[in-house]
Amino acid sequence: MAQVKANQPKIILGIETSCDETAAAVCQKTEQGVKILSNIVASSANLQAKYGGVIPEQAAREQLKFIIPVINESLRVSGFSKQDIDAIAVTQGPGLIGSLLVGVETAKVLATVWNKPLVPINHLLGHFYANWIAPNSPTFPCIGLLVSGGHTDLVLFKSHGKYEYLGGTRDDAAGECFDKSARLLNLPYPGGPEIAKLAQNGNPQAFKLPRPMINLNNFDFSFSGLKTAVGNLVTELSSQQTTLKTKADIAASLEAAIVDVLVNKTLKAVKKYQVKQVILAGGVAANQKLNEKFTTAVREKLTHVTLFIPPPKLCTDNAVYIATAAFYNYHPANSLTLQANPNLSLQLP
Ligand code: KG4
Ligand code: ZN
């Protein structure tokens, strides 16, 4: 059971503004793990949907509108006041610079005025901490698969903040492949949940789509060819009548191809590094088919392995995992000089 040390924070206010979600959360470290006291997310995704994707300047303007009300609401719902907060955690990067600046500069002002430590968090590392919510937490070593809108990365975690980067996508991320393919099918943004919904009525074997790099002996991914294959299929079929059923079949076939690659490569890493735990993270981890395929594969082939998948609400962007990551990676920065960094990655810990 995790011990809460006297000099460690017990209550953290997390702030996340890397893209088109403005999020704030208050979390508490307890003997059983991290408890969520509030989790507020305002999204401009509906507005972005009108344009078929995120327009950075517009996303930043929406962040500005939401940031103070969202922070206030997170404190109100938690029942705690600013006096009770021991530290502020904020997403430093990666992400859209305009959006990141809103969160980072707000956090710097609050940390300075309220006289609280300020903890910068790498958004990508942060995503994994959606798995460290009470009462269950993973143990080390474990394999982590991050599948978000811009990233597909496999890492071997050795302890908190210490990991080996095993591989990642060479082009499009899995989420990007969902989003871009959805556009080809005239589905709204964000495309992942739309493809998943449509796929429920489709046949995953209807079209034979490629499983890029599935058999290569490394932990890299490539999804842009898969998106191109969907594009070619759409062009080919548009000369005939493309019914809703055909679209559903394409969606199901695409979802099956992405899921196959992700499950296959992750299990290869589990076997190679002989770990007993796997943690998933990022928006695509909210995908039900991915969840089912991972669960079945682990149950049938790796009975000694425990699989952690956060609830869908914690897979997509939120500030709970930012606050949680800060409890376990407590490295306060200078609250006057901290800079947002849109280029942070997992490759340079
Ligand atoms: O982690 P996230 O919320 O934001 C980033 O940090 O990028 O991930 C967003 C991505 C988008 O590509 C979205 O289409 C995808 O996650 N996504 C899904 C599902 N829910 C969100 N993809 C497939 N199935 C879903 N249910
Ligand atoms: Zn994210």
mmCIF file of C-alpha atoms and ligand atoms in Angstrom:
data_model
loop_
_atom_site.group_PDB
_atom_site.id
_atom_site.type_symbol
_atom_site.label_atom_id
_atom_site.label_comp_id
_atom_site.label_asym_id
_atom_site.label_seq_id
_atom_site.Cartn_x
_atom_site.Cartn_y
_atom_site.Cartn_z
ATOM 1 C CA MET A 1 0.000 0.000 0.000
ATOM 2 C CA ALA A 2 1.410 3.421 -0.966
ATOM 3 C CA GLN A 3 2.558 5.575 1.966
ATOM 4 C CA VAL A 4 1.764 9.290 1.816
ATOM 5 C CA LYS A 5 4.928 11.056 2.991
ATOM 6 C CA ALA A 6 4.618 14.138 5.201
ATOM 7 C CA ASN A 7 6.441 16.471 2.779
ATOM 8 C CA GLN A 8 4.552 15.250 -0.275
ATOM 9 C CA PRO A 9 1.404 17.028 -1.521
ATOM 10 C CA LYS A 10 -1.945 15.513 -0.582
ATOM 11 C CA ILE A 11 -4.208 17.714 -2.697
ATOM 12 C CA ILE A 12 -3.269 18.779 -6.247
ATOM 13 C CA LEU A 13 -5.111 21.003 -8.693
ATOM 14 C CA GLY A 14 -4.417 19.747 -12.232
ATOM 15 C CA ILE A 15 -4.762 21.882 -15.372
ATOM 16 C CA GLU A 16 -4.787 20.546 -18.950
ATOM 17 C CA THR A 17 -5.105 22.683 -22.105
ATOM 18 C CA SER A 18 -2.993 20.950 -24.763
ATOM 19 C CA CYS A 19 -5.585 20.908 -27.573
ATOM 20 C CA ASP A 20 -9.332 21.574 -27.699
ATOM 21 C CA GLU A 21 -10.243 20.507 -24.159
ATOM 22 C CA THR A 22 -9.972 22.872 -21.204
ATOM 23 C CA ALA A 23 -9.738 20.726 -18.091
ATOM 24 C CA ALA A 24 -9.178 21.156 -14.374
ATOM 25 C CA ALA A 25 -9.359 18.560 -11.616
ATOM 26 C CA VAL A 26 -8.727 18.333 -7.910
ATOM 27 C CA CYS A 27 -7.237 15.032 -6.743
ATOM 28 C CA GLN A 28 -6.251 13.675 -3.356
ATOM 29 C CA LYS A 29 -3.520 11.188 -2.533
ATOM 30 C CA THR A 30 -4.762 8.605 -0.069
ATOM 31 C CA GLU A 31 -3.359 5.369 1.328
ATOM 32 C CA GLN A 32 -5.394 3.525 -1.341
ATOM 33 C CA GLY A 33 -4.128 5.634 -4.244
ATOM 34 C CA VAL A 34 -5.392 8.776 -5.953
ATOM 35 C CA LYS A 35 -8.972 9.843 -5.353
ATOM 36 C CA ILE A 36 -10.802 12.131 -7.816
ATOM 37 C CA LEU A 37 -12.507 15.027 -6.029
ATOM 38 C CA SER A 38 -13.529 16.845 -9.196
ATOM 39 C CA ASN A 39 -13.018 16.385 -12.942
ATOM 40 C CA ILE A 40 -14.211 19.263 -15.123
ATOM 41 C CA VAL A 41 -13.753 19.213 -18.912
ATOM 42 C CA ALA A 42 -15.003 21.897 -21.317
ATOM 43 C CA SER A 43 -14.531 20.983 -24.945
ATOM 44 C CA SER A 44 -14.610 23.050 -28.087
ATOM 45 C CA ALA A 45 -14.753 19.833 -30.165
ATOM 46 C CA ASN A 46 -18.305 20.646 -31.323
ATOM 47 C CA LEU A 47 -17.103 23.978 -32.669
ATOM 48 C CA GLN A 48 -14.022 22.347 -34.252
ATOM 49 C CA ALA A 49 -16.320 19.716 -35.803
ATOM 50 C CA LYS A 50 -17.865 22.392 -38.009
ATOM 51 C CA TYR A 51 -14.495 22.778 -39.720
ATOM 52 C CA GLY A 52 -13.656 19.057 -39.821
ATOM 53 C CA GLY A 53 -10.707 19.370 -37.431
ATOM 54 C CA VAL A 54 -8.970 21.596 -34.913
ATOM 55 C CA ILE A 55 -8.147 25.169 -35.972
ATOM 56 C CA PRO A 56 -5.327 26.113 -33.562
ATOM 57 C CA GLU A 57 -6.136 29.829 -33.180
ATOM 58 C CA GLN A 58 -9.787 29.050 -32.560
ATOM 59 C CA ALA A 59 -8.923 26.334 -30.013
ATOM 60 C CA ALA A 60 -6.688 28.818 -28.141
ATOM 61 C CA ARG A 61 -9.442 31.462 -28.052
ATOM 62 C CA GLU A 62 -11.866 28.880 -26.636
ATOM 63 C CA GLN A 63 -9.251 27.909 -24.016
ATOM 64 C CA LEU A 64 -9.106 31.545 -22.903
ATOM 65 C CA LYS A 65 -12.889 31.651 -22.538
ATOM 66 C CA PHE A 66 -13.076 28.462 -20.491
ATOM 67 C CA ILE A 67 -9.977 28.381 -18.317
ATOM 68 C CA ILE A 68 -11.070 30.449 -15.297
ATOM 69 C CA PRO A 69 -14.663 29.101 -15.107
ATOM 70 C CA VAL A 70 -13.339 25.524 -15.419
ATOM 71 C CA ILE A 71 -10.778 25.993 -12.610
ATOM 72 C CA ASN A 72 -13.394 27.651 -10.389
ATOM 73 C CA GLU A 73 -15.828 24.814 -11.056
ATOM 74 C CA SER A 74 -13.205 22.168 -10.244
ATOM 75 C CA LEU A 75 -12.574 23.802 -6.858
ATOM 76 C CA ARG A 76 -16.291 24.231 -6.165
ATOM 77 C CA VAL A 77 -17.147 20.607 -6.978
ATOM 78 C CA SER A 78 -14.200 19.297 -4.925
ATOM 79 C CA GLY A 79 -15.410 21.135 -1.830
ATOM 80 C CA PHE A 80 -11.862 22.415 -1.295
ATOM 81 C CA SER A 81 -10.654 26.006 -1.519
ATOM 82 C CA LYS A 82 -7.366 27.422 -2.780
ATOM 83 C CA GLN A 83 -5.985 27.290 0.782
ATOM 84 C CA ASP A 84 -6.365 23.498 0.772
ATOM 85 C CA ILE A 85 -4.418 22.977 -2.466
ATOM 86 C CA ASP A 86 -0.835 21.795 -1.841
ATOM 87 C CA ALA A 87 0.404 22.147 -5.442
ATOM 88 C CA ILE A 88 -0.662 22.963 -8.994
ATOM 89 C CA ALA A 89 0.153 20.594 -11.879
ATOM 90 C CA VAL A 90 -0.040 21.718 -15.488
ATOM 91 C CA THR A 91 0.475 20.209 -18.940
ATOM 92 C CA GLN A 92 3.713 21.720 -20.262
ATOM 93 C CA GLY A 93 3.501 20.014 -23.680
ATOM 94 C CA PRO A 94 3.291 18.615 -26.262
ATOM 95 C CA GLY A 95 0.289 20.177 -27.971
ATOM 96 C CA LEU A 96 -0.834 23.336 -29.737
ATOM 97 C CA ILE A 97 1.273 26.255 -28.559
ATOM 98 C CA GLY A 98 -1.642 28.709 -28.259
ATOM 99 C CA SER A 99 -3.687 26.240 -26.202
ATOM 100 C CA LEU A 100 -0.722 25.209 -24.029
ATOM 101 C CA LEU A 101 0.152 28.837 -23.256
ATOM 102 C CA VAL A 102 -3.297 29.459 -21.771
ATOM 103 C CA GLY A 103 -2.887 26.617 -19.252
ATOM 104 C CA VAL A 104 0.783 27.197 -18.457
ATOM 105 C CA GLU A 105 0.521 30.964 -18.002
ATOM 106 C CA THR A 106 -2.647 30.632 -15.879
ATOM 107 C CA ALA A 107 -0.966 27.985 -13.704
ATOM 108 C CA LYS A 108 2.114 30.211 -13.287
ATOM 109 C CA VAL A 109 -0.004 33.149 -12.115
ATOM 110 C CA LEU A 110 -2.019 31.014 -9.688
ATOM 111 C CA ALA A 111 1.098 29.306 -8.308
ATOM 112 C CA THR A 112 2.750 32.688 -7.760
ATOM 113 C CA VAL A 113 -0.257 34.481 -6.274
ATOM 114 C CA TRP A 114 -1.341 31.540 -4.118
ATOM 115 C CA ASN A 115 2.265 30.676 -3.255
ATOM 116 C CA LYS A 116 2.016 27.005 -4.308
ATOM 117 C CA PRO A 117 4.579 24.689 -5.959
ATOM 118 C CA LEU A 118 4.066 24.323 -9.718
ATOM 119 C CA VAL A 119 4.633 20.889 -11.288
ATOM 120 C CA PRO A 120 5.019 20.665 -15.093
ATOM 121 C CA ILE A 121 3.773 17.413 -16.653
ATOM 122 C CA ASN A 122 4.490 15.913 -20.060
ATOM 123 C CA HIS A 123 0.993 15.304 -21.473
ATOM 124 C CA LEU A 124 2.062 11.948 -22.977
ATOM 125 C CA LEU A 125 3.471 10.599 -19.724
ATOM 126 C CA GLY A 126 0.429 12.071 -17.975
ATOM 127 C CA HIS A 127 -2.017 10.004 -20.063
ATOM 128 C CA PHE A 128 -0.633 6.787 -18.511
ATOM 129 C CA TYR A 129 -1.506 8.011 -15.001
ATOM 130 C CA ALA A 130 -5.225 7.593 -15.733
ATOM 131 C CA ASN A 131 -4.380 4.034 -14.598
ATOM 132 C CA TRP A 132 -3.229 5.087 -11.108
ATOM 133 C CA ILE A 133 -6.644 5.883 -9.677
ATOM 134 C CA ALA A 134 -7.690 4.272 -6.353
ATOM 135 C CA PRO A 135 -8.236 1.492 -5.468
ATOM 136 C CA ASN A 136 -6.177 -0.225 -8.213
ATOM 137 C CA SER A 137 -2.733 0.803 -9.392
ATOM 138 C CA PRO A 138 -0.262 -0.959 -11.693
ATOM 139 C CA THR A 139 3.132 -2.115 -10.457
ATOM 140 C CA PHE A 140 6.484 -2.056 -12.244
ATOM 141 C CA PRO A 141 7.808 -3.155 -14.628
ATOM 142 C CA CYS A 142 4.933 -2.752 -17.062
ATOM 143 C CA ILE A 143 4.392 -2.155 -20.765
ATOM 144 C CA GLY A 144 2.527 1.032 -21.643
ATOM 145 C CA LEU A 145 0.712 1.649 -24.920
ATOM 146 C CA LEU A 146 -0.238 5.265 -25.600
ATOM 147 C CA VAL A 147 -2.803 5.705 -28.377
ATOM 148 C CA SER A 148 -3.948 9.298 -28.684
ATOM 149 C CA GLY A 149 -4.813 11.683 -31.501
ATOM 150 C CA GLY A 150 -1.204 12.533 -32.283
ATOM 151 C CA HIS A 151 0.783 9.687 -30.704
ATOM 152 C CA THR A 152 1.143 5.928 -30.803
ATOM 153 C CA ASP A 153 3.985 4.891 -28.503
ATOM 154 C CA LEU A 154 5.089 1.720 -26.714
ATOM 155 C CA VAL A 155 7.181 2.102 -23.575
ATOM 156 C CA LEU A 156 8.621 -0.156 -20.893
ATOM 157 C CA PHE A 157 8.038 1.478 -17.508
ATOM 158 C CA LYS A 158 10.637 0.632 -14.879
ATOM 159 C CA SER A 159 9.387 2.976 -12.167
ATOM 160 C CA HIS A 160 7.632 6.336 -11.947
ATOM 161 C CA GLY A 161 9.056 8.622 -14.627
ATOM 162 C CA LYS A 162 11.681 6.029 -15.606
ATOM 163 C CA TYR A 163 10.987 4.220 -18.829
ATOM 164 C CA GLU A 164 12.540 2.880 -21.978
ATOM 165 C CA TYR A 165 11.023 4.013 -25.266
ATOM 166 C CA LEU A 166 10.402 0.883 -27.346
ATOM 167 C CA GLY A 167 8.853 2.329 -30.488
ATOM 168 C CA GLY A 168 6.199 4.511 -31.991
ATOM 169 C CA THR A 169 4.502 5.489 -35.182
ATOM 170 C CA ARG A 170 6.643 6.532 -38.111
ATOM 171 C CA ASP A 171 3.838 8.597 -39.622
ATOM 172 C CA ASP A 172 0.190 8.909 -38.567
ATOM 173 C CA ALA A 173 -0.967 7.965 -35.081
ATOM 174 C CA ALA A 174 -3.790 5.444 -34.578
ATOM 175 C CA GLY A 175 -6.160 8.261 -33.538
ATOM 176 C CA GLU A 176 -5.133 10.281 -36.576
ATOM 177 C CA CYS A 177 -5.896 7.292 -38.810
ATOM 178 C CA PHE A 178 -9.385 7.062 -37.261
ATOM 179 C CA ASP A 179 -9.905 10.824 -37.676
ATOM 180 C CA LYS A 180 -8.620 11.086 -41.268
ATOM 181 C CA SER A 181 -10.473 7.966 -42.410
ATOM 182 C CA ALA A 182 -13.649 9.327 -40.828
ATOM 183 C CA ARG A 183 -13.245 12.457 -42.945
ATOM 184 C CA LEU A 184 -12.945 10.290 -46.051
ATOM 185 C CA LEU A 185 -16.248 8.706 -45.038
ATOM 186 C CA ASN A 186 -17.839 12.141 -44.460
ATOM 187 C CA LEU A 187 -18.134 11.534 -40.727
ATOM 188 C CA PRO A 188 -17.755 14.386 -38.238
ATOM 189 C CA TYR A 189 -14.673 15.190 -36.109
ATOM 190 C CA PRO A 190 -13.439 13.589 -33.884
ATOM 191 C CA GLY A 191 -13.637 10.521 -36.074
ATOM 192 C CA GLY A 192 -12.672 7.729 -33.650
ATOM 193 C CA PRO A 193 -15.958 7.553 -31.751
ATOM 194 C CA GLU A 194 -17.904 8.008 -35.036
ATOM 195 C CA ILE A 195 -16.104 5.111 -36.738
ATOM 196 C CA ALA A 196 -16.656 2.981 -33.620
ATOM 197 C CA LYS A 197 -20.392 3.759 -33.636
ATOM 198 C CA LEU A 198 -20.766 3.003 -37.339
ATOM 199 C CA ALA A 199 -18.642 -0.157 -37.035
ATOM 200 C CA GLN A 200 -21.191 -1.713 -34.666
ATOM 201 C CA ASN A 201 -23.406 -2.391 -37.710
ATOM 202 C CA GLY A 202 -20.585 -3.445 -40.014
ATOM 203 C CA ASN A 203 -18.731 -6.617 -40.892
ATOM 204 C CA PRO A 204 -15.038 -6.402 -39.878
ATOM 205 C CA GLN A 205 -14.154 -8.961 -42.549
ATOM 206 C CA ALA A 206 -15.971 -7.205 -45.386
ATOM 207 C CA PHE A 207 -12.823 -5.539 -46.702
ATOM 208 C CA LYS A 208 -9.279 -6.824 -46.448
ATOM 209 C CA LEU A 209 -7.349 -3.812 -45.178
ATOM 210 C CA PRO A 210 -3.590 -3.923 -44.489
ATOM 211 C CA ARG A 211 -2.127 -4.439 -40.989
ATOM 212 C CA PRO A 212 0.974 -2.257 -41.427
ATOM 213 C CA MET A 213 4.211 -3.471 -39.805
ATOM 214 C CA ILE A 214 2.362 -6.157 -37.816
ATOM 215 C CA ASN A 215 4.941 -8.848 -38.540
ATOM 216 C CA LEU A 216 8.072 -6.719 -38.317
ATOM 217 C CA ASN A 217 10.390 -7.530 -35.481
ATOM 218 C CA ASN A 218 10.277 -4.082 -33.852
ATOM 219 C CA PHE A 219 7.850 -1.928 -31.886
ATOM 220 C CA ASP A 220 7.214 0.722 -34.507
ATOM 221 C CA PHE A 221 3.894 1.459 -36.165
ATOM 222 C CA SER A 222 2.704 3.055 -39.408
ATOM 223 C CA PHE A 223 -0.897 3.992 -40.053
ATOM 224 C CA SER A 224 -0.780 6.371 -43.020
ATOM 225 C CA GLY A 225 -0.920 3.512 -45.568
ATOM 226 C CA LEU A 226 -4.031 2.189 -43.890
ATOM 227 C CA LYS A 227 -5.696 5.602 -44.257
ATOM 228 C CA THR A 228 -4.662 5.634 -47.942
ATOM 229 C CA ALA A 229 -6.167 2.157 -48.371
ATOM 230 C CA VAL A 230 -9.456 3.466 -46.935
ATOM 231 C CA GLY A 231 -9.244 6.435 -49.336
ATOM 232 C CA ASN A 232 -8.708 4.113 -52.317
ATOM 233 C CA LEU A 233 -11.613 1.936 -51.209
ATOM 234 C CA VAL A 234 -13.907 4.958 -50.901
ATOM 235 C CA THR A 235 -12.926 6.152 -54.415
ATOM 236 C CA GLU A 236 -13.383 2.669 -55.865
ATOM 237 C CA LEU A 237 -16.779 2.229 -54.269
ATOM 238 C CA SER A 238 -18.082 5.713 -55.037
ATOM 239 C CA SER A 239 -18.598 4.690 -58.673
ATOM 240 C CA GLN A 240 -21.105 2.196 -57.312
ATOM 241 C CA GLN A 241 -23.736 3.207 -54.819
ATOM 242 C CA THR A 242 -22.152 3.596 -51.365
ATOM 243 C CA THR A 243 -24.828 2.545 -48.933
ATOM 244 C CA LEU A 244 -24.771 3.085 -45.199
ATOM 245 C CA LYS A 245 -24.100 -0.657 -44.849
ATOM 246 C CA THR A 246 -20.981 -0.358 -47.057
ATOM 247 C CA LYS A 247 -19.762 2.567 -44.941
ATOM 248 C CA ALA A 248 -20.372 0.529 -41.793
ATOM 249 C CA ASP A 249 -18.391 -2.370 -43.322
ATOM 250 C CA ILE A 250 -15.477 -0.038 -44.110
ATOM 251 C CA ALA A 251 -15.604 1.379 -40.556
ATOM 252 C CA ALA A 252 -15.642 -2.114 -39.014
ATOM 253 C CA SER A 253 -12.817 -3.339 -41.282
ATOM 254 C CA LEU A 254 -10.698 -0.287 -40.421
ATOM 255 C CA GLU A 255 -11.337 -0.605 -36.701
ATOM 256 C CA ALA A 256 -10.404 -4.302 -36.835
ATOM 257 C CA ALA A 257 -7.138 -3.541 -38.680
ATOM 258 C CA ILE A 258 -6.055 -0.833 -36.200
ATOM 259 C CA VAL A 259 -6.994 -2.966 -33.192
ATOM 260 C CA ASP A 260 -5.163 -6.037 -34.590
ATOM 261 C CA VAL A 261 -1.913 -4.103 -34.993
ATOM 262 C CA LEU A 262 -2.110 -2.472 -31.554
ATOM 263 C CA VAL A 263 -2.903 -5.702 -29.700
ATOM 264 C CA ASN A 264 -0.356 -7.765 -31.606
ATOM 265 C CA LYS A 265 2.578 -5.390 -31.120
ATOM 266 C CA THR A 266 1.800 -4.740 -27.463
ATOM 267 C CA LEU A 267 1.610 -8.449 -26.643
ATOM 268 C CA LYS A 268 4.930 -8.969 -28.420
ATOM 269 C CA ALA A 269 6.472 -6.379 -26.091
ATOM 270 C CA VAL A 270 4.880 -8.047 -23.050
ATOM 271 C CA LYS A 271 6.436 -11.379 -24.040
ATOM 272 C CA LYS A 272 9.840 -9.945 -24.904
ATOM 273 C CA TYR A 273 10.214 -7.985 -21.654
ATOM 274 C CA GLN A 274 8.370 -10.595 -19.553
ATOM 275 C CA VAL A 275 6.251 -8.078 -17.682
ATOM 276 C CA LYS A 276 3.109 -8.969 -15.757
ATOM 277 C CA GLN A 277 1.208 -5.737 -16.311
ATOM 278 C CA VAL A 278 0.023 -3.790 -19.347
ATOM 279 C CA ILE A 279 -1.367 -0.270 -19.203
ATOM 280 C CA LEU A 280 -3.278 1.450 -22.002
ATOM 281 C CA ALA A 281 -3.724 5.199 -22.314
ATOM 282 C CA GLY A 282 -5.016 7.910 -24.669
ATOM 283 C CA GLY A 283 -8.288 8.611 -26.448
ATOM 284 C CA VAL A 284 -8.181 5.492 -28.646
ATOM 285 C CA ALA A 285 -8.005 3.349 -25.475
ATOM 286 C CA ALA A 286 -11.670 4.358 -25.017
ATOM 287 C CA ASN A 287 -12.466 2.181 -28.055
ATOM 288 C CA GLN A 288 -14.693 -0.725 -27.012
ATOM 289 C CA LYS A 289 -13.360 -3.168 -29.646
ATOM 290 C CA LEU A 290 -9.779 -2.455 -28.570
ATOM 291 C CA ASN A 291 -10.804 -3.091 -24.979
ATOM 292 C CA GLU A 292 -12.522 -6.398 -25.920
ATOM 293 C CA LYS A 293 -9.637 -7.638 -28.106
ATOM 294 C CA PHE A 294 -7.020 -6.835 -25.455
ATOM 295 C CA THR A 295 -9.109 -8.417 -22.703
ATOM 296 C CA THR A 296 -9.659 -11.615 -24.719
ATOM 297 C CA ALA A 297 -6.036 -11.864 -25.872
ATOM 298 C CA VAL A 298 -4.700 -11.473 -22.328
ATOM 299 C CA ARG A 299 -7.254 -13.922 -20.914
ATOM 300 C CA GLU A 300 -6.485 -16.549 -23.573
ATOM 301 C CA LYS A 301 -2.756 -16.146 -24.152
ATOM 302 C CA LEU A 302 -1.235 -14.384 -21.150
ATOM 303 C CA THR A 303 -3.106 -15.508 -18.073
ATOM 304 C CA HIS A 304 -0.393 -14.210 -15.711
ATOM 305 C CA VAL A 305 -0.765 -10.660 -17.084
ATOM 306 C CA THR A 306 -2.998 -7.954 -15.609
ATOM 307 C CA LEU A 307 -4.443 -5.441 -18.050
ATOM 308 C CA PHE A 308 -5.250 -1.864 -17.030
ATOM 309 C CA ILE A 309 -7.553 0.235 -19.235
ATOM 310 C CA PRO A 310 -8.872 3.492 -17.785
ATOM 311 C CA PRO A 311 -12.620 4.184 -17.982
ATOM 312 C CA PRO A 312 -13.399 5.983 -21.310
ATOM 313 C CA LYS A 313 -13.829 9.357 -19.581
ATOM 314 C CA LEU A 314 -10.264 9.189 -18.283
ATOM 315 C CA CYS A 315 -8.793 7.984 -21.616
ATOM 316 C CA THR A 316 -9.608 11.201 -23.474
ATOM 317 C CA ASP A 317 -8.038 14.492 -22.394
ATOM 318 C CA ASN A 318 -8.689 15.519 -18.778
ATOM 319 C CA ALA A 319 -6.799 16.993 -15.849
ATOM 320 C CA VAL A 320 -7.195 14.048 -13.460
ATOM 321 C CA TYR A 321 -4.228 12.258 -15.004
ATOM 322 C CA ILE A 322 -2.177 15.469 -14.946
ATOM 323 C CA ALA A 323 -2.747 15.866 -11.190
ATOM 324 C CA THR A 324 -2.170 12.131 -10.638
ATOM 325 C CA ALA A 325 1.087 12.139 -12.615
ATOM 326 C CA ALA A 326 2.280 15.031 -10.438
ATOM 327 C CA PHE A 327 1.816 13.021 -7.215
ATOM 328 C CA TYR A 328 4.166 10.348 -8.573
ATOM 329 C CA ASN A 329 6.561 12.661 -10.429
ATOM 330 C CA TYR A 330 6.748 15.524 -7.981
ATOM 331 C CA HIS A 331 9.366 17.881 -9.428
ATOM 332 C CA PRO A 332 8.257 21.500 -8.916
ATOM 333 C CA ALA A 333 9.573 24.065 -11.403
ATOM 334 C CA ASN A 334 10.181 27.794 -11.183
ATOM 335 C CA SER A 335 6.705 29.309 -11.422
ATOM 336 C CA LEU A 336 8.014 32.517 -12.959
ATOM 337 C CA THR A 337 10.097 31.018 -15.742
ATOM 338 C CA LEU A 338 8.339 27.762 -16.759
ATOM 339 C CA GLN A 339 7.772 27.660 -20.524
ATOM 340 C CA ALA A 340 5.162 25.746 -22.499
ATOM 341 C CA ASN A 341 6.901 23.298 -24.841
ATOM 342 C CA PRO A 342 4.824 22.115 -27.825
ATOM 343 C CA ASN A 343 7.550 19.674 -28.889
ATOM 344 C CA LEU A 344 7.912 17.521 -25.773
ATOM 345 C CA SER A 345 7.966 13.805 -26.562
ATOM 346 C CA LEU A 346 8.407 10.488 -24.777
ATOM 347 C CA GLN A 347 11.690 9.818 -26.508
ATOM 348 C CA LEU A 348 13.703 12.223 -24.361
ATOM 349 C CA PRO A 349 12.643 11.599 -20.743
HETATM 350 O O1 KG4 B 1 -5.930 11.402 -25.970
HETATM 351 P P1 KG4 B 1 -6.881 12.216 -26.746
HETATM 352 O O2 KG4 B 1 -8.190 12.594 -26.104
HETATM 353 O O3 KG4 B 1 -6.243 13.543 -27.245
HETATM 354 C C1 KG4 B 1 -4.903 13.631 -27.630
HETATM 355 O O4 KG4 B 1 -4.059 13.828 -26.740
HETATM 356 O O5 KG4 B 1 -4.688 13.479 -28.850
HETATM 357 O O6 KG4 B 1 -7.149 11.379 -28.093
HETATM 358 C C2 KG4 B 1 -7.989 11.840 -29.086
HETATM 359 C C3 KG4 B 1 -8.099 10.751 -30.126
HETATM 360 C C4 KG4 B 1 -8.833 11.186 -31.386
HETATM 361 O O7 KG4 B 1 -8.094 10.763 -32.511
HETATM 362 C C5 KG4 B 1 -10.156 10.448 -31.286
HETATM 363 O O8 KG4 B 1 -10.743 10.172 -32.551
HETATM 364 C C6 KG4 B 1 -9.725 9.193 -30.588
HETATM 365 O O9 KG4 B 1 -8.798 9.627 -29.615
HETATM 366 N N1 KG4 B 1 -10.839 8.484 -29.921
HETATM 367 C C7 KG4 B 1 -11.281 7.263 -30.277
HETATM 368 C C8 KG4 B 1 -12.369 6.954 -29.446
HETATM 369 N N2 KG4 B 1 -12.558 8.011 -28.588
HETATM 370 C C9 KG4 B 1 -11.595 8.941 -28.896
HETATM 371 N N3 KG4 B 1 -10.845 6.418 -31.239
HETATM 372 C C10 KG4 B 1 -11.498 5.255 -31.380
HETATM 373 N N4 KG4 B 1 -12.558 4.894 -30.626
HETATM 374 C C11 KG4 B 1 -13.033 5.702 -29.657
HETATM 375 N N5 KG4 B 1 -14.080 5.329 -28.907
HETATM 376 ZN ZN ZN B 2 -4.163 13.631 -24.939
#
